[in-house]
Short mmCIF file of C-alpha atoms in Angstrom, two decimals:
data_model
loop_
_atom_site.label_atom_id
_atom_site.label_comp_id
_atom_site.label_asym_id
_atom_site.label_seq_id
_atom_site.Cartn_x
_atom_site.Cartn_y
_atom_site.Cartn_z
CA MET A 1 -26.08 -38.69 16.41
CA SER A 2 -23.21 -36.92 14.61
CA SER A 3 -19.89 -36.74 16.40
CA SER A 4 -18.48 -34.13 14.01
CA THR A 5 -17.54 -30.71 15.39
CA THR A 6 -17.58 -27.41 13.65
CA LYS A 7 -14.18 -25.75 13.37
CA PHE A 8 -14.20 -22.15 14.64
CA THR A 9 -13.09 -19.59 12.09
CA LEU A 10 -13.23 -15.77 11.90
CA HIS A 11 -13.54 -13.54 8.88
CA GLU A 12 -10.17 -12.44 7.52
CA ASP A 13 -10.95 -8.72 8.05
CA TRP A 14 -11.68 -9.19 11.77
CA THR A 15 -8.69 -11.37 12.04
CA VAL A 16 -6.48 -8.67 10.67
CA VAL A 17 -7.92 -6.07 13.11
CA ILE A 18 -7.07 -8.49 15.94
CA LEU A 19 -3.56 -9.16 14.69
CA GLY A 20 -2.76 -5.53 13.96
CA SER A 21 -4.17 -4.47 17.37
CA LEU A 22 -2.12 -7.16 19.05
CA ILE A 23 1.12 -5.94 17.45
CA ILE A 24 0.35 -2.34 18.44
CA VAL A 25 -0.55 -3.27 22.01
CA LEU A 26 2.57 -5.34 22.37
CA ALA A 27 4.68 -2.46 21.12
CA ILE A 28 3.08 0.04 23.52
CA ALA A 29 3.53 -2.45 26.35
CA GLY A 30 7.28 -2.52 25.60
CA LEU A 31 7.69 -5.58 23.39
CA LEU A 32 9.52 -3.87 20.54
CA VAL A 33 10.66 -6.05 17.66
CA PRO A 34 14.22 -4.94 16.72
CA VAL A 35 14.74 -3.09 13.49
CA PRO A 36 17.31 -4.65 11.14
CA ALA A 37 19.62 -2.55 9.07
CA PHE A 38 19.48 -2.99 5.29
CA GLY A 39 21.40 0.00 4.04
CA TRP A 40 24.77 -0.58 2.37
CA THR A 41 27.01 1.08 -0.21
CA SER A 42 29.88 -1.44 -0.61
CA GLY A 43 30.53 -5.19 -0.40
CA ALA A 44 32.38 -4.76 2.84
CA GLU A 45 29.49 -2.79 4.41
CA LEU A 46 27.04 -5.44 3.15
CA THR A 47 29.06 -8.17 4.88
CA SER A 48 29.83 -6.42 8.11
CA LYS A 49 26.58 -4.41 8.61
CA VAL A 50 23.67 -6.12 6.90
CA LEU A 51 24.96 -9.74 7.10
CA GLY A 52 26.75 -9.28 10.43
CA ALA A 53 25.83 -11.49 13.35
CA ASN A 54 23.93 -8.84 15.33
CA ASN A 55 21.83 -7.83 12.35
CA LEU A 56 21.11 -11.43 11.37
CA ILE A 57 19.78 -11.98 14.91
CA LYS A 58 17.40 -9.03 14.42
CA ILE A 59 16.26 -10.43 11.10
CA LEU A 60 15.70 -13.83 12.70
CA THR A 61 13.78 -12.18 15.60
CA GLN A 62 11.44 -10.44 13.07
CA PHE A 63 11.05 -13.79 11.28
CA VAL A 64 9.94 -15.57 14.42
CA PHE A 65 7.61 -12.73 15.46
CA VAL A 66 5.86 -12.50 12.05
CA LEU A 67 5.77 -16.29 11.68
CA ILE A 68 3.87 -16.51 14.97
CA ILE A 69 1.50 -13.62 14.22
CA GLY A 70 0.81 -14.91 10.73
CA GLY A 71 0.41 -18.45 12.05
CA VAL A 72 -2.23 -17.23 14.44
CA GLY A 73 -3.96 -15.53 11.57
CA ALA A 74 -3.84 -18.63 9.39
CA LEU A 75 -5.33 -20.70 12.28
CA ILE A 76 -8.15 -18.19 12.89
CA ILE A 77 -9.22 -17.94 9.28
CA GLY A 78 -8.97 -21.75 8.78
CA LYS A 79 -5.93 -22.06 6.50
CA SER A 80 -3.53 -24.99 6.76
CA ILE A 81 -1.00 -24.31 9.46
CA ARG A 82 1.32 -26.98 8.08
CA ASN A 83 1.42 -25.37 4.62
CA TYR A 84 1.91 -21.92 6.15
CA ILE A 85 4.82 -23.06 8.30
CA LEU A 86 6.43 -24.76 5.28
CA GLY A 87 5.79 -21.91 2.85
CA PHE A 88 6.42 -18.85 4.99
CA PRO A 89 10.22 -19.24 5.34
CA LEU A 90 10.61 -19.16 1.56
CA VAL A 91 8.44 -16.03 1.28
CA TYR A 92 10.38 -14.37 4.10
CA LEU A 93 13.75 -15.28 2.59
CA ILE A 94 12.79 -13.76 -0.78
CA THR A 95 11.50 -10.63 0.99
CA ILE A 96 14.69 -10.23 2.90
CA ILE A 97 16.68 -10.46 -0.34
CA ALA A 98 14.37 -7.74 -1.74
CA LEU A 99 14.99 -5.53 1.30
CA ILE A 100 18.74 -6.01 0.99
CA LEU A 101 18.59 -5.00 -2.71
CA THR A 102 16.47 -1.95 -1.72
CA GLY A 103 19.09 -0.92 0.85
CA SER A 104 21.89 -0.71 -1.76
CA GLY A 105 23.28 2.69 -2.52
CA GLN A 106 22.17 2.46 -6.14
CA ALA A 107 18.59 1.63 -5.24
CA LYS A 108 18.52 4.41 -2.69
CA ALA A 109 19.76 6.93 -5.19
CA LEU A 110 16.83 6.02 -7.48
CA ASN A 111 14.55 5.89 -4.40
CA LEU A 112 13.29 2.44 -5.40
CA GLU A 113 10.93 0.91 -2.82
CA ALA A 114 11.08 -2.60 -1.38
CA VAL A 115 7.76 -3.66 -2.80
CA ILE A 116 9.04 -3.39 -6.40
CA PHE A 117 11.89 -5.77 -5.67
CA SER A 118 9.58 -8.10 -3.77
CA LEU A 119 7.16 -8.15 -6.64
CA LEU A 120 9.90 -8.67 -9.27
CA LEU A 121 11.63 -11.49 -7.40
CA GLY A 122 8.31 -13.26 -6.85
CA LEU A 123 7.42 -12.84 -10.50
CA ILE A 124 10.75 -14.21 -11.70
CA ILE A 125 10.45 -17.25 -9.48
CA SER A 126 6.82 -17.99 -10.41
CA ASN A 127 7.51 -17.61 -14.16
CA PHE A 128 10.70 -19.69 -14.30
CA PHE A 129 9.86 -22.40 -11.86
CA LYS A 130 6.73 -24.48 -11.33
CA LEU A 131 5.60 -23.92 -7.78
CA PRO A 132 3.84 -26.73 -5.97
CA ASP A 133 0.13 -26.29 -5.17
CA TRP A 134 0.70 -26.51 -1.38
CA LEU A 135 3.06 -23.51 -1.63
CA LYS A 136 0.60 -21.44 -3.60
CA ASN A 137 -2.12 -22.38 -1.16
CA SER A 138 0.08 -21.31 1.74
CA LEU A 139 0.41 -17.70 0.53
CA SER A 140 -1.45 -15.20 2.68
CA THR A 141 -1.39 -12.12 0.46
CA GLU A 142 -4.46 -10.39 1.74
CA LEU A 143 -3.57 -11.10 5.37
CA PHE A 144 -0.11 -9.54 4.94
CA VAL A 145 -1.47 -6.48 3.06
CA LYS A 146 -4.20 -5.76 5.54
CA VAL A 147 -2.02 -6.15 8.66
CA GLY A 148 0.39 -3.69 6.98
CA LEU A 149 -2.50 -1.28 6.39
CA VAL A 150 -3.61 -1.39 10.03
CA LEU A 151 -0.03 -0.62 11.12
CA LEU A 152 0.12 2.15 8.55
CA GLY A 153 -2.59 3.91 10.60
CA THR A 154 -0.07 4.45 13.45
CA SER A 155 1.92 6.76 11.19
CA VAL A 156 -1.07 8.86 10.07
CA ILE A 157 -1.05 11.46 12.89
CA PHE A 158 -3.85 14.02 12.42
CA THR A 159 -2.40 16.53 14.87
CA ASP A 160 0.94 16.68 12.99
CA ILE A 161 -0.89 17.37 9.74
CA LEU A 162 -2.99 20.15 11.33
CA LYS A 163 0.07 21.75 12.86
CA ALA A 164 1.93 21.57 9.57
CA GLY A 165 -0.49 23.80 7.76
CA SER A 166 -4.12 24.11 6.61
CA LEU A 167 -3.11 24.84 3.04
CA GLY A 168 -1.73 21.35 2.62
CA LEU A 169 -5.08 19.86 3.78
CA ILE A 170 -7.07 22.12 1.50
CA GLN A 171 -4.90 21.17 -1.51
CA ALA A 172 -5.15 17.48 -0.59
CA LEU A 173 -8.95 17.68 -0.51
CA LEU A 174 -9.17 19.50 -3.81
CA VAL A 175 -6.66 17.28 -5.59
CA VAL A 176 -8.00 14.00 -4.26
CA THR A 177 -11.61 14.82 -5.16
CA SER A 178 -11.04 16.28 -8.63
CA VAL A 179 -8.41 13.75 -9.73
CA TRP A 180 -10.29 10.71 -8.41
CA TYR A 181 -13.44 11.55 -10.28
CA PHE A 182 -11.61 12.40 -13.44
CA ALA A 183 -9.63 9.19 -13.30
CA PHE A 184 -12.73 7.12 -12.69
CA TRP A 185 -14.55 8.89 -15.56
CA VAL A 186 -11.67 8.20 -17.96
CA CYS A 187 -11.62 4.52 -16.92
CA LYS A 188 -15.34 4.23 -17.58
CA LYS A 189 -14.98 5.91 -20.96
CA LEU A 190 -12.27 3.44 -21.94
CA LYS A 191 -14.40 0.51 -20.57
CA VAL A 192 -11.73 -0.45 -18.02
CA ASP A 193 -12.65 -3.23 -15.60
CA ASP A 194 -14.52 -1.82 -12.56
CA GLU A 195 -11.99 -3.21 -10.01
CA ILE A 196 -8.97 -1.77 -11.86
CA ALA A 197 -10.80 1.53 -12.36
CA MET A 198 -11.31 1.91 -8.60
CA MET A 199 -7.64 1.05 -7.89
CA ILE A 200 -6.31 3.39 -10.59
CA SER A 201 -8.52 6.29 -9.39
CA SER A 202 -7.26 5.92 -5.81
CA ALA A 203 -3.64 5.35 -6.70
CA VAL A 204 -3.46 8.43 -8.94
CA SER A 205 -5.40 10.75 -6.62
CA ILE A 206 -4.36 9.76 -3.08
CA CYS A 207 -1.03 8.09 -2.36
CA GLY A 208 -0.10 5.52 -4.97
CA VAL A 209 0.80 2.08 -3.64
CA SER A 210 -0.94 2.38 -0.21
CA ALA A 211 -4.11 3.75 -1.80
CA ALA A 212 -4.21 0.99 -4.39
CA ILE A 213 -3.76 -1.67 -1.67
CA ALA A 214 -6.44 -0.09 0.56
CA THR A 215 -8.87 0.12 -2.32
CA ALA A 216 -8.20 -3.48 -3.31
CA GLY A 217 -8.99 -4.46 0.26
CA ALA A 218 -12.10 -2.33 0.35
CA ILE A 219 -13.60 -3.85 -2.79
CA LYS A 220 -12.02 -7.30 -2.24
CA GLY A 221 -10.17 -6.85 -5.54
CA ASP A 222 -8.18 -9.47 -7.42
CA SER A 223 -4.47 -9.52 -6.35
CA LYS A 224 -3.29 -9.86 -10.01
CA LYS A 225 -5.16 -6.67 -10.92
CA LEU A 226 -3.66 -4.95 -7.92
CA SER A 227 -0.19 -6.12 -9.01
CA TYR A 228 -0.69 -4.52 -12.44
CA VAL A 229 -1.79 -1.18 -10.98
CA ILE A 230 1.12 -1.16 -8.52
CA SER A 231 3.49 -1.77 -11.44
CA MET A 232 2.20 1.28 -13.27
CA VAL A 233 2.51 3.39 -10.15
CA LEU A 234 6.06 2.41 -9.45
CA ILE A 235 7.19 2.71 -13.07
CA THR A 236 5.83 6.19 -13.58
CA ALA A 237 7.01 7.49 -10.21
CA ILE A 238 10.70 7.37 -11.18
CA PRO A 239 10.59 9.67 -14.30
CA MET A 240 8.18 12.08 -12.45
CA MET A 241 10.59 12.18 -9.53
CA ILE A 242 13.47 13.10 -11.78
CA PHE A 243 11.88 15.44 -14.40
CA MET A 244 9.36 17.45 -12.31
CA PRO A 245 12.08 19.26 -10.27
CA ILE A 246 13.87 20.04 -13.59
CA ILE A 247 10.72 21.50 -15.07
CA ALA A 248 10.09 23.55 -11.90
CA ASN A 249 13.58 24.94 -12.04
CA TYR A 250 13.30 25.76 -15.76
CA PHE A 251 10.11 27.82 -15.21
CA HIS A 252 11.44 29.36 -11.96
CA PHE A 253 8.63 28.12 -9.74
CA SER A 254 9.03 29.08 -6.09
CA GLN A 255 10.07 26.29 -3.69
CA GLU A 256 6.64 26.43 -2.00
CA VAL A 257 4.74 26.00 -5.27
CA THR A 258 7.16 23.29 -6.37
CA GLY A 259 6.89 21.40 -3.09
CA ALA A 260 3.03 21.50 -3.20
CA TRP A 261 3.13 20.35 -6.84
CA LEU A 262 5.48 17.46 -6.16
CA GLY A 263 3.62 16.33 -3.01
CA GLY A 264 0.26 16.30 -4.75
CA SER A 265 1.35 14.76 -8.03
CA ILE A 266 3.91 12.03 -7.34
CA ASP A 267 2.23 8.86 -6.11
CA THR A 268 4.82 7.35 -3.72
CA THR A 269 5.93 9.01 -0.48
CA GLY A 270 9.62 8.02 -0.96
CA ALA A 271 9.73 9.59 -4.48
CA VAL A 272 8.11 12.79 -3.08
CA VAL A 273 10.82 13.10 -0.42
CA ALA A 274 13.59 12.39 -2.97
CA SER A 275 12.26 14.96 -5.54
CA GLY A 276 11.65 17.59 -2.80
CA THR A 277 15.23 17.09 -1.62
CA LEU A 278 16.45 17.89 -5.16
CA VAL A 279 14.71 21.29 -5.00
CA GLY A 280 15.49 22.59 -1.53
CA GLU A 281 14.54 22.64 2.16
CA ALA A 282 11.29 24.62 1.77
CA ALA A 283 10.18 22.41 -1.12
CA LEU A 284 10.95 19.26 0.87
CA LYS A 285 8.86 20.49 3.84
CA ILE A 286 5.83 21.52 1.74
CA SER A 287 5.92 18.39 -0.39
CA THR A 288 5.99 16.19 2.70
CA ILE A 289 3.07 18.12 4.31
CA VAL A 290 0.91 17.78 1.19
CA LYS A 291 1.69 14.06 0.79
CA PHE A 292 0.97 13.37 4.45
CA SER A 293 -2.25 15.36 4.15
CA GLN A 294 -3.33 13.02 1.29
CA ASN A 295 -2.33 10.00 3.40
CA VAL A 296 -4.75 11.16 6.09
CA LEU A 297 -7.57 10.83 3.61
CA LEU A 298 -6.68 7.22 2.88
CA GLY A 299 -8.83 5.69 5.60
CA LEU A 300 -11.84 7.91 4.82
CA ALA A 301 -11.46 7.14 1.07
CA ALA A 302 -11.35 3.44 1.72
CA PHE A 303 -14.42 3.70 3.95
CA ALA A 304 -16.38 5.62 1.27
CA ILE A 305 -15.21 3.34 -1.53
CA SER A 306 -16.23 0.15 0.36
CA ILE A 307 -19.77 1.56 0.94
CA TYR A 308 -20.08 2.70 -2.69
CA TRP A 309 -18.82 -0.64 -4.00
CA THR A 310 -21.23 -2.69 -1.90
CA TYR A 311 -24.17 -0.39 -2.46
CA THR A 312 -23.86 -0.21 -6.31
CA LYS A 313 -21.90 -3.20 -7.49
CA HIS A 314 -22.66 -6.16 -5.28
CA PRO A 315 -26.33 -6.56 -4.39
CA SER A 316 -27.10 -9.87 -2.77
CA ALA A 317 -28.52 -12.68 -4.89
CA LYS A 318 -31.99 -12.37 -3.46
CA ASP A 319 -32.00 -8.52 -3.76
CA LYS A 320 -30.54 -8.29 -7.27
CA ASP A 321 -32.96 -5.56 -8.35
CA THR A 322 -32.85 -3.60 -5.09
CA LYS A 323 -30.22 -1.74 -3.17
CA PRO A 324 -28.58 -3.56 -0.26
CA THR A 325 -29.73 -2.71 3.26
CA LEU A 326 -27.46 -1.22 5.88
CA GLY A 327 -27.13 -4.71 7.28
CA VAL A 328 -25.79 -6.04 3.97
CA ILE A 329 -23.44 -3.04 3.63
CA TRP A 330 -22.03 -3.66 7.14
CA GLU A 331 -21.70 -7.40 6.41
CA ARG A 332 -19.60 -6.72 3.34
CA PHE A 333 -17.76 -3.69 4.65
CA PRO A 334 -14.00 -4.38 4.94
CA LYS A 335 -13.49 -4.35 8.68
CA PHE A 336 -9.69 -3.83 8.38
CA VAL A 337 -10.50 -0.15 7.59
CA LEU A 338 -11.75 0.14 11.20
CA GLY A 339 -8.31 -1.13 12.33
CA PHE A 340 -6.56 1.54 10.20
CA ILE A 341 -8.80 4.34 11.50
CA GLY A 342 -8.58 3.06 15.08
CA ALA A 343 -4.79 2.96 14.98
CA SER A 344 -4.64 6.45 13.55
CA LEU A 345 -6.98 7.88 16.23
CA LEU A 346 -5.07 6.05 18.96
CA PHE A 347 -1.71 7.46 17.97
CA SER A 348 -3.19 10.92 17.18
CA PHE A 349 -5.11 11.56 20.34
CA VAL A 350 -4.38 8.95 23.01
CA VAL A 351 -0.80 7.71 22.93
CA GLY A 352 1.67 10.21 24.28
CA PRO A 353 4.53 11.66 22.18
CA SER A 354 7.25 9.87 24.17
CA THR A 355 5.57 6.50 23.58
CA ILE A 356 5.14 7.28 19.86
CA THR A 357 8.82 8.12 19.64
CA ALA A 358 9.69 4.84 21.37
CA VAL A 359 7.63 2.56 19.17
CA LYS A 360 7.48 4.24 15.80
CA ASP A 361 10.64 2.75 14.32
CA SER A 362 9.69 -0.82 15.28
CA LEU A 363 6.17 -0.47 13.95
CA LYS A 364 7.32 1.29 10.80
CA SER A 365 9.79 -1.56 10.11
CA LEU A 366 7.08 -4.18 10.67
CA GLN A 367 4.64 -2.27 8.47
CA GLY A 368 7.15 -2.23 5.59
CA LEU A 369 7.90 -5.92 6.15
CA TRP A 370 4.21 -6.93 5.95
CA PHE A 371 3.80 -4.94 2.73
CA ALA A 372 6.99 -6.49 1.27
CA LEU A 373 5.77 -10.00 2.20
CA ALA A 374 2.46 -9.29 0.49
CA PHE A 375 4.12 -8.30 -2.77
CA THR A 376 6.42 -11.27 -2.67
CA SER A 377 3.30 -13.38 -2.37
CA ILE A 378 1.57 -11.50 -5.24
CA GLY A 379 4.60 -12.13 -7.45
CA LEU A 380 4.68 -15.83 -6.60
CA GLU A 381 1.03 -16.31 -7.63
CA THR A 382 1.17 -14.19 -10.84
CA ASN A 383 2.45 -14.73 -14.34
CA PHE A 384 3.94 -12.02 -16.59
CA ALA A 385 1.31 -12.83 -19.16
CA ASP A 386 -1.36 -11.90 -16.72
CA LEU A 387 0.28 -8.48 -16.08
CA PHE A 388 1.14 -7.43 -19.58
CA ASN A 389 -1.32 -8.71 -22.18
CA GLU A 390 -3.70 -7.20 -24.73
CA ASN A 391 -6.30 -6.37 -22.00
CA SER A 392 -3.72 -4.26 -20.15
CA LYS A 393 -3.55 -1.54 -22.76
CA LYS A 394 -6.75 0.33 -21.84
CA PRO A 395 -5.90 0.50 -18.05
CA LEU A 396 -2.43 1.79 -18.99
CA TYR A 397 -3.89 4.53 -21.23
CA ALA A 398 -6.38 5.46 -18.52
CA PHE A 399 -3.64 5.62 -15.88
CA LEU A 400 -1.41 7.83 -18.06
CA ILE A 401 -4.26 10.18 -18.96
CA ALA A 402 -5.33 10.48 -15.34
CA GLN A 403 -1.74 11.06 -14.19
CA THR A 404 -1.27 13.81 -16.83
CA PHE A 405 -4.48 15.45 -15.60
CA ASN A 406 -3.21 15.09 -12.04
CA ILE A 407 0.11 16.90 -12.85
CA PHE A 408 -1.63 19.95 -14.43
CA VAL A 409 -4.54 20.29 -11.96
CA THR A 410 -2.19 19.95 -8.97
CA LEU A 411 0.13 22.61 -10.40
CA GLY A 412 -2.83 25.00 -10.84
CA ILE A 413 -4.03 24.44 -7.32
CA ALA A 414 -0.51 24.73 -5.90
CA TRP A 415 -0.02 27.99 -7.80
CA ILE A 416 -3.21 29.50 -6.33
CA LEU A 417 -2.68 28.28 -2.76
CA PHE A 418 1.05 28.71 -2.36
#
């Protein structure tokens, strides 16, 4: 008679739903993780504000909280707790450095996001130092990304979007649909890898980084391919943020048209806000509405993409020549999407405004931290050669063509609607 016991484990997606829900419930119950300050414009402010005792305590508190939550996740999905506890402090330290760099006045002026610094620092370390296998095995990239996505759902408030204006929603639907299909068509014409094609299509048409991450989760995409797509999004967002307001001013576009154009074309929310601010108050408001309207579609898009991917690309071995059944689709469906949608519905229709106001800063800070941790991990497990090689040219061409199409189509729709 065997004395061996089977270790209980749970699928990573269900684990993420549990962890994300736990964080949200704790916040609503009053357990708010403090929000550290990372903004600084001088060495003195860096020392006194960011590296001051009170702020370091907040950073340490976040560290302990995320260490525990991530440790529970590692335990549930069957990863080595020892390796996680040894590796996580390094990932967290690198991520904090990235957040501090992001908080500098120069980075804020360019509206650079934390994920780009996290990714770059991770890449630099992984390419100049040989990392031990136990450290690489301790990285929980997908867990970090998906917990961040569940928390992202708390900021997608349907009622706010509906109050802000129906035109923004109409534009979002038209832009997302037309640009997504065009981008996917271009990728197929250029024979781009299916996974990258899906990520590019979502990133260009919906909301950049978040959409690429959600799509990668929905299709269980390779993190190195995700890293490449994110690099393209972040690199192109900066010139678009700077030159689109200049073009709008040169051709005397109204602030409403300009705002709708910026919100629908620029892939990152931060860059949208920065470019809208350069134009004026009305442009800032409209650009934010349009971008938030596109963000609302993120969960629905991830849901549709996951079903499409399972139904057309991944038939089971025994059903290679037939379409998967609903049972197979459900089995392979990324359950973290349900966490995102559930969080959005909860904060849209159940949680009261006063509670949302009380918890939003803490949850927003944690959401950004989970994403930054994920990109630090991606950097640590990726080589530059994997990102920029001969095979990366076609995806880059496809991305640039799709982005150009996005700019002109969005301008046309904005001109008609606004």
